[in-house]
XYZ file of C-alpha atoms in Angstrom:
380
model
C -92.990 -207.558 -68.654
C -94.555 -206.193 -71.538
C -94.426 -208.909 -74.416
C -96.403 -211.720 -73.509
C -96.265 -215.688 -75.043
C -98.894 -216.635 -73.678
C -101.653 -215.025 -75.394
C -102.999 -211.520 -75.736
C -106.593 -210.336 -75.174
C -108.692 -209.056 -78.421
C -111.873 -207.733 -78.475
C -114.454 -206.893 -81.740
C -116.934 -203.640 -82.019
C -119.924 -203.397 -81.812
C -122.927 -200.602 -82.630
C -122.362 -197.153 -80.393
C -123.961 -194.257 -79.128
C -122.140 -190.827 -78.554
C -122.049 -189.647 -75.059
C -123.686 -186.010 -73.941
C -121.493 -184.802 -70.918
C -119.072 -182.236 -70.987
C -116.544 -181.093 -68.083
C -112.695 -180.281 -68.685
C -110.172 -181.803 -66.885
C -106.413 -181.612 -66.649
C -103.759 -184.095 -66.606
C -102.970 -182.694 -62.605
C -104.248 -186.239 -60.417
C -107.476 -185.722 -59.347
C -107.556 -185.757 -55.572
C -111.184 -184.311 -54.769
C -112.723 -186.527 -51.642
C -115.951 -188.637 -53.336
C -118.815 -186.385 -52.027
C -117.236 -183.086 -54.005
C -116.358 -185.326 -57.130
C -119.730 -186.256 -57.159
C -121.288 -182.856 -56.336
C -119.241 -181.367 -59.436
C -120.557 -184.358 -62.008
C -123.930 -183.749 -60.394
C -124.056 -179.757 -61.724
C -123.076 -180.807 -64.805
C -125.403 -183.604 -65.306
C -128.428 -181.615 -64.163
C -129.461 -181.463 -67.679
C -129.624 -184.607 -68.463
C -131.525 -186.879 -66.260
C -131.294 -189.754 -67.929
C -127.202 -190.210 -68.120
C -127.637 -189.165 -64.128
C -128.854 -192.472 -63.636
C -126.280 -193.775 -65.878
C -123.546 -194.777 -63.316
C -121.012 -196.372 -65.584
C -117.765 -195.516 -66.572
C -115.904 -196.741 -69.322
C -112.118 -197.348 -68.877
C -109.258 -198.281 -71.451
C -105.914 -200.066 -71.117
C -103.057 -199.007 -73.650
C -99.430 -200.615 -73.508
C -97.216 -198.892 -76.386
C -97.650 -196.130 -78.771
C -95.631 -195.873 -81.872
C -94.255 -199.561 -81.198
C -95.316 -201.474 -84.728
C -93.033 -204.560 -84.135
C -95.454 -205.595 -81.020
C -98.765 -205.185 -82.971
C -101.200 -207.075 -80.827
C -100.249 -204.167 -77.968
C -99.041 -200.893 -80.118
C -101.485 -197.897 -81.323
C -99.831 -195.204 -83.453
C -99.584 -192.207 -81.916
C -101.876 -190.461 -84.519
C -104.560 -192.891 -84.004
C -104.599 -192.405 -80.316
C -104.884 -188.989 -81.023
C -108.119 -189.617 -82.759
C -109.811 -191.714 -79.547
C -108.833 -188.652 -77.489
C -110.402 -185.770 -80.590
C -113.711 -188.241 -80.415
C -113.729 -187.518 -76.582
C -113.432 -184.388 -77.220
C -115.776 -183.399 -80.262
C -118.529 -186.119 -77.932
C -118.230 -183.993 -75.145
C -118.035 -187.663 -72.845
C -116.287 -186.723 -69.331
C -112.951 -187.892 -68.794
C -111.462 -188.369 -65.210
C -109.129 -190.164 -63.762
C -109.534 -193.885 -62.085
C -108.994 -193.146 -58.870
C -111.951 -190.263 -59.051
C -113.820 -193.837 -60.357
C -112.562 -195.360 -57.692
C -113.643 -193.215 -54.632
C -117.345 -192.847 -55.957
C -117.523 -196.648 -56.398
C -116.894 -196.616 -52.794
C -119.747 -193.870 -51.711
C -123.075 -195.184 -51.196
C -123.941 -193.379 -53.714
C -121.869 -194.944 -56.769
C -121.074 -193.452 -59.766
C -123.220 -190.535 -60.694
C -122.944 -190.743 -64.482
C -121.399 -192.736 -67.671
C -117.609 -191.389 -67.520
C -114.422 -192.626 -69.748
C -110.781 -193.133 -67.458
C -107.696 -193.715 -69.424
C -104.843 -196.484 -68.180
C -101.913 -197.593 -69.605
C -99.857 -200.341 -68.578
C -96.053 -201.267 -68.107
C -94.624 -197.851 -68.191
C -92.891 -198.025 -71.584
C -90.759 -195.136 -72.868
C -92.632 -194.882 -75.697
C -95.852 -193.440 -73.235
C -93.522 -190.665 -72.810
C -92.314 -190.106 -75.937
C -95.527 -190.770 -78.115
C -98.548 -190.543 -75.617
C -97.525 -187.744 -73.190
C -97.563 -184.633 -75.621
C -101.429 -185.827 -76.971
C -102.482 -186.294 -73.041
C -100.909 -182.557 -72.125
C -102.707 -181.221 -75.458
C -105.792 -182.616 -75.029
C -105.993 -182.044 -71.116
C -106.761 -185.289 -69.592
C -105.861 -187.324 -66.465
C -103.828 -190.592 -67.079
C -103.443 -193.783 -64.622
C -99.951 -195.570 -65.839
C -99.579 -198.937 -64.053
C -96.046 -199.697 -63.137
C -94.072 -202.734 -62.574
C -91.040 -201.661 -60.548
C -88.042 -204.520 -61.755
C -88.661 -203.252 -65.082
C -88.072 -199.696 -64.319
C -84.892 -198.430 -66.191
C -84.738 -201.641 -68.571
C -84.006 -200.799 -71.904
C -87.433 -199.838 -73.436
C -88.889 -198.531 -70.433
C -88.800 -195.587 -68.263
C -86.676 -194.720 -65.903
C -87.377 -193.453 -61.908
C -86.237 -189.776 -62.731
C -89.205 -189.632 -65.535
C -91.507 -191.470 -63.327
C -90.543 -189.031 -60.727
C -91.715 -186.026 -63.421
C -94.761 -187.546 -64.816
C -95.997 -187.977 -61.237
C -95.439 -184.743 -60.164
C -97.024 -183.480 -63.567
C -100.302 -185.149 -62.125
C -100.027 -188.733 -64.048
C -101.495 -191.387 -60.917
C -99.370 -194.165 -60.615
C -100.287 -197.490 -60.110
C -99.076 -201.039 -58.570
C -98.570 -203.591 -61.646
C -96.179 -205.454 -59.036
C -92.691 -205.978 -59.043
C -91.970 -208.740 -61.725
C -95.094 -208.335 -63.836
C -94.763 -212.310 -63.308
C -98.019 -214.989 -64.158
C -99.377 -214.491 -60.529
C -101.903 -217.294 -60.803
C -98.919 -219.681 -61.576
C -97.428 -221.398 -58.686
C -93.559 -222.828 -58.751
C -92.533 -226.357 -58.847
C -93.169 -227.815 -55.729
C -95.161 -224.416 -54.419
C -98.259 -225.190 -52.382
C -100.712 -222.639 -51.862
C -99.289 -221.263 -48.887
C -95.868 -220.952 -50.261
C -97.743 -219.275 -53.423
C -99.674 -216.326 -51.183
C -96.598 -215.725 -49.493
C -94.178 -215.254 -52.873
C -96.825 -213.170 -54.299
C -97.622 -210.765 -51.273
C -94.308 -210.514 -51.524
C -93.902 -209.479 -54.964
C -96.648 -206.851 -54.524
C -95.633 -205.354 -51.338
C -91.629 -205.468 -52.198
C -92.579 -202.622 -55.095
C -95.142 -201.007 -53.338
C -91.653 -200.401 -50.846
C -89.658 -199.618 -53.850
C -92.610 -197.241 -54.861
C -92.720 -195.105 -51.607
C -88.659 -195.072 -51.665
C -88.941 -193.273 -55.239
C -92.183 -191.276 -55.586
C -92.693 -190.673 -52.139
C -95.834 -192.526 -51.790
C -97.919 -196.109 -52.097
C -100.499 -196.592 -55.371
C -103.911 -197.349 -54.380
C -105.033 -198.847 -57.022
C -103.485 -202.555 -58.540
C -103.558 -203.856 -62.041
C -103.303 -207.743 -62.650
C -100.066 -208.542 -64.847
C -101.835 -209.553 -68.019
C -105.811 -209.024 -66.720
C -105.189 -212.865 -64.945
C -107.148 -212.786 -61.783
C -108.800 -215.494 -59.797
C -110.977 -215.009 -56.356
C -107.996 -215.979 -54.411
C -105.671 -213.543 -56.202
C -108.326 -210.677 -55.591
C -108.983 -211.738 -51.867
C -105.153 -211.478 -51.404
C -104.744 -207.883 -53.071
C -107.707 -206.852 -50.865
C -106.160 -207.790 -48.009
C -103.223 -205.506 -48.977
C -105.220 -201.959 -48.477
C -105.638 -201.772 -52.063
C -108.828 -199.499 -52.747
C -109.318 -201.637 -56.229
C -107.843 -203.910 -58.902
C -108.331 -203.734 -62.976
C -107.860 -206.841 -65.241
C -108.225 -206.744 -68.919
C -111.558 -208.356 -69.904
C -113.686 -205.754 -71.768
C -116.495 -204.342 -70.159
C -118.049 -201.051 -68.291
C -117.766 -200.494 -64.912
C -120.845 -200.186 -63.013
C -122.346 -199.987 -58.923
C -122.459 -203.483 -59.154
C -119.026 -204.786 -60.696
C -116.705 -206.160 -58.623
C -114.424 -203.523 -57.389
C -111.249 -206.208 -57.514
C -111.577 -207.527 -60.928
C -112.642 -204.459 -62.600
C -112.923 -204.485 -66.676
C -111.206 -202.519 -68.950
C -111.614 -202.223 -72.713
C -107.827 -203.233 -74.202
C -106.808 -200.784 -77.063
C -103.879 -202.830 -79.383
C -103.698 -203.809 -82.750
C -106.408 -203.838 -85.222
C -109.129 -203.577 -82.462
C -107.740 -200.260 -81.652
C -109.786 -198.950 -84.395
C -111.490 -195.456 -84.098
C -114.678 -196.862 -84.874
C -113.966 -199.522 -82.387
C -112.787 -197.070 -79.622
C -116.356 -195.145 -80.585
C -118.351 -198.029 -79.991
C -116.894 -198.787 -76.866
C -116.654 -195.166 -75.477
C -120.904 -195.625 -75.175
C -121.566 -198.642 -74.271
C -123.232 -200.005 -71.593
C -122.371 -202.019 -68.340
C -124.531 -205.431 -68.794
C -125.110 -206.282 -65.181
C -124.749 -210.100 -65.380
C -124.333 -211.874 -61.820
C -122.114 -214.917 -62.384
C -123.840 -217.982 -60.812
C -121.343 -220.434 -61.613
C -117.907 -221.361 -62.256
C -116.532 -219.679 -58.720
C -113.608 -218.597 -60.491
C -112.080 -217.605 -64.278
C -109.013 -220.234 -64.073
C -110.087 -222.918 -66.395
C -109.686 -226.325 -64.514
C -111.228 -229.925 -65.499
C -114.216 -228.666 -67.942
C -113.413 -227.180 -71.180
C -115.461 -225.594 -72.897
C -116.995 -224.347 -69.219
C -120.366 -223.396 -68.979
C -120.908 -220.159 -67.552
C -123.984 -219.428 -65.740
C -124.878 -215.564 -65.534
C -128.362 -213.881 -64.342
C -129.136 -210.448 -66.166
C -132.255 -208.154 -65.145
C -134.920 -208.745 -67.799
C -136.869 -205.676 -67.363
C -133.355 -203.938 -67.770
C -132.082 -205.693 -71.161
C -133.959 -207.187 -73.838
C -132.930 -210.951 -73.764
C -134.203 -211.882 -76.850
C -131.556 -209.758 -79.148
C -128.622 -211.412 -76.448
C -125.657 -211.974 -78.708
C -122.531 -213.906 -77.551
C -119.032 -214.067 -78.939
C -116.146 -216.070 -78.390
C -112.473 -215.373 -79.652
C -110.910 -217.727 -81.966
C -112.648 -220.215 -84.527
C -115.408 -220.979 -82.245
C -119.140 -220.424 -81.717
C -120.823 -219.375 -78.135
C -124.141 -221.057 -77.896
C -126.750 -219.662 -75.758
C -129.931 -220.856 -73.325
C -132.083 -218.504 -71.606
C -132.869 -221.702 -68.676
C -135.508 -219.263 -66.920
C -136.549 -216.086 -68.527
C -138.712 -214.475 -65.754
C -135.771 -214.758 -64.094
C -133.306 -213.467 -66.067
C -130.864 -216.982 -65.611
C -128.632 -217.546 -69.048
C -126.286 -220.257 -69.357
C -123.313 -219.802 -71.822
C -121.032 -222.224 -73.783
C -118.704 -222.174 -76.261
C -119.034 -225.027 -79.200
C -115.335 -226.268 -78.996
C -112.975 -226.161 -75.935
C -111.317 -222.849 -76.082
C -108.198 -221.314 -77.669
C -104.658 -220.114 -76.331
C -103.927 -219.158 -72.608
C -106.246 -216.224 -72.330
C -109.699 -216.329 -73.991
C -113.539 -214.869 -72.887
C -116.841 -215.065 -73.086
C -118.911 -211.773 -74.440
C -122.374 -210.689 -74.160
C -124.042 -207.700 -75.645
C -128.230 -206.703 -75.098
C -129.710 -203.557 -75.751
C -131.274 -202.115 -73.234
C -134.835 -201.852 -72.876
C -134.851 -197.903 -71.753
C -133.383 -195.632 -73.461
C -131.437 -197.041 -76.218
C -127.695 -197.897 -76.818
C -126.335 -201.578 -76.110
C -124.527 -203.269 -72.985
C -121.478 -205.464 -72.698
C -120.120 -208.087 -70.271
C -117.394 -210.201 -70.888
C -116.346 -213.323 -68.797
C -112.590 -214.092 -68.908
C -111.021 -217.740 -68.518
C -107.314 -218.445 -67.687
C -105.571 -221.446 -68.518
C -102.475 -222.120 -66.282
C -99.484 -223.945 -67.208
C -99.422 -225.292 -63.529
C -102.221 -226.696 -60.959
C -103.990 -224.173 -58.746
């Protein structure tokens, strides 16, 4: 559920740029239809052309507040408080992921760079520690449930859950067992693996309905692991989107199933790191090749991306890698934009990524895409 062996996902900061906008929003769950959420963010962006054009919005994933002995997943409560006064004193727009959601489905996308809060696992300590800063400061929340755990020691319970959803907090499918979904059993083929995890997913989206009265919309991968498959499966579900946990911004053209979020645990939780974040930029890169983020004969993989060069300035590309590594990096055809990205020595732990950053050639500020790779335990 919410500790996890097998690796954790760490990101560094990088230069920022403070947002303009400014709208107020309460924690109540935003329900507008996309043409009037757009509308309203239209009016208020009318003075600023530029971040109309935008189109981005950047979304965070917390686990535990006020939780030191997990350290890799805990902020304390104060400093959250701080990310949510810098959203504040910025004037960036806050709303909530399924408002994110809806536009991203409207031809006309998202009409302007926007921040979404998520948490993930539904620990008590949301309640106890995160709740009174979200109430104070006014803003919408997305908490991503998995339903087994509900009532465990350490996490809440269905009568809170009940309370925080009618107080407007959106709650979202994080499936039953918050299990390794791109893992199969002993013996499982693939077959036998869709069916277990449909299963999983629809058994507490059931369980969900039973207790708050209605299905989440929106699914978040047990520890950001994703693979085409995986996403093609959720799809097929109804789902409107899914989030994983590889930073990044969220643009028209990111993949509305394996949507980034920037992780906030740890030391990379800092303020200055949450600033830098909170305005940056989506870098568009279209992934040419691998197909997929599960890590399977070639390691270190080479990753194959092609970014707009009259949108980002390809010369100051920077790439990062966790762990003691190096990412080295070949523009193979600059007129078209094609990069192709490896890492020096085969990569670290279960969970590990590939980042880019590029200013942007308009405007100023800097953009950020990150790749993840998964390695399983078991075949796929």
């Amino acid at each position: 559920m919410g500790s996890d062996t097998k690796g954790s996902q760490l990101h560094s900061a990088l230069p920022a740029r403070q947002g303009e906008i400014n709208m107020n929003f309460s924690p109540v769950r935003i329900l507008l239809v996309p043409v009037l959420f757009i509308l309203i963010l239209l009016l208020s962006l009318l003075a600023n052309p530029a971040a109309v054009d935008a189109g981005e919005a950047n979304v965070f994933i917390y686990h535990r507040f006020g939780e030191s002995r997990y350290p890799s997943t805990n902020i304390d409560p104060d400093l959250f408080a701080s990310h949510l006064e810098h959203l504040k004193k910025s004037g960036q727009t806050v709303v909530s992921l399924s408002a994110i959601v809806d536009s991203l489905h409207t031809a006309e996308g998202l009409p302007g760079q926007v921040v979404a809060i998520t948490v993930d696992d539904a620990f008590d300590s949301f309640l106890e520690n995160a709740m009174p800063l979200i109430r104070k400061y006014r803003i919408p929340v997305t908490l991503f449930v998995n339903t087994d755990g509900v009532g465990s020691p350490g996490y809440l319970d269905w009568d809170q859950l009940r309370k925080l959803s009618a107080e407007g907090v959106e709650i979202g499918n994080h499936t039953a067992t918050h299990d390794y979904l791109l893992e199969r059993e002993d013996g499982e083929d693939r077959a036998g693996w869709e069916e277990r995890v449909r299963a999983d997913i629809l058994r507490a989206q059931e369980v969900f309905a039973r207790e708050l009265g209605s299905r989440p919309r929106i699914f978040a991968y047990p520890y950001g692991e994703y693979s085409p498959r995986l996403a093609k499966l959720v799809r097929s579900l109804g789902f409107s989107a899914a989030v994983a946990q590889q930073s990044g911004v969220i643009s028209s053209e990111s993949d509305l199933f394996a949507l980034p979020r920037f992780p906030m645990g740890g030391p990379f939780a800092s303020l200055q790191s949450f600033r830098s974040k909170a305005s940056m930029h989506a870098l568009n890169a279209a992934v040419l090749s691998p197909p997929s983020p599960v890590l399977l004969d070639v390691d270190p993989p080479t990753l194959k991306v092609r970014i707009a060069p009259d949108e980002y300035d390809l010369g100051q590309l920077q790439g990062f890698v966790q762990g003691d590594n190096r990412l080295l990096i070949e523009i193979v055809n600059h007129q078209e934009g094609v990069v192709a990205i490896r890492a020096e020595k085969p990569l670290a732990g279960r969970r590990n990524k590939y980042t880019l950053t590029a200013p942007l050639k308009k405007g100023g500020g800097w953009a950020w895409f990150s790749q993840p790779w998964f390695r399983l335990d078991s075949g796929f």
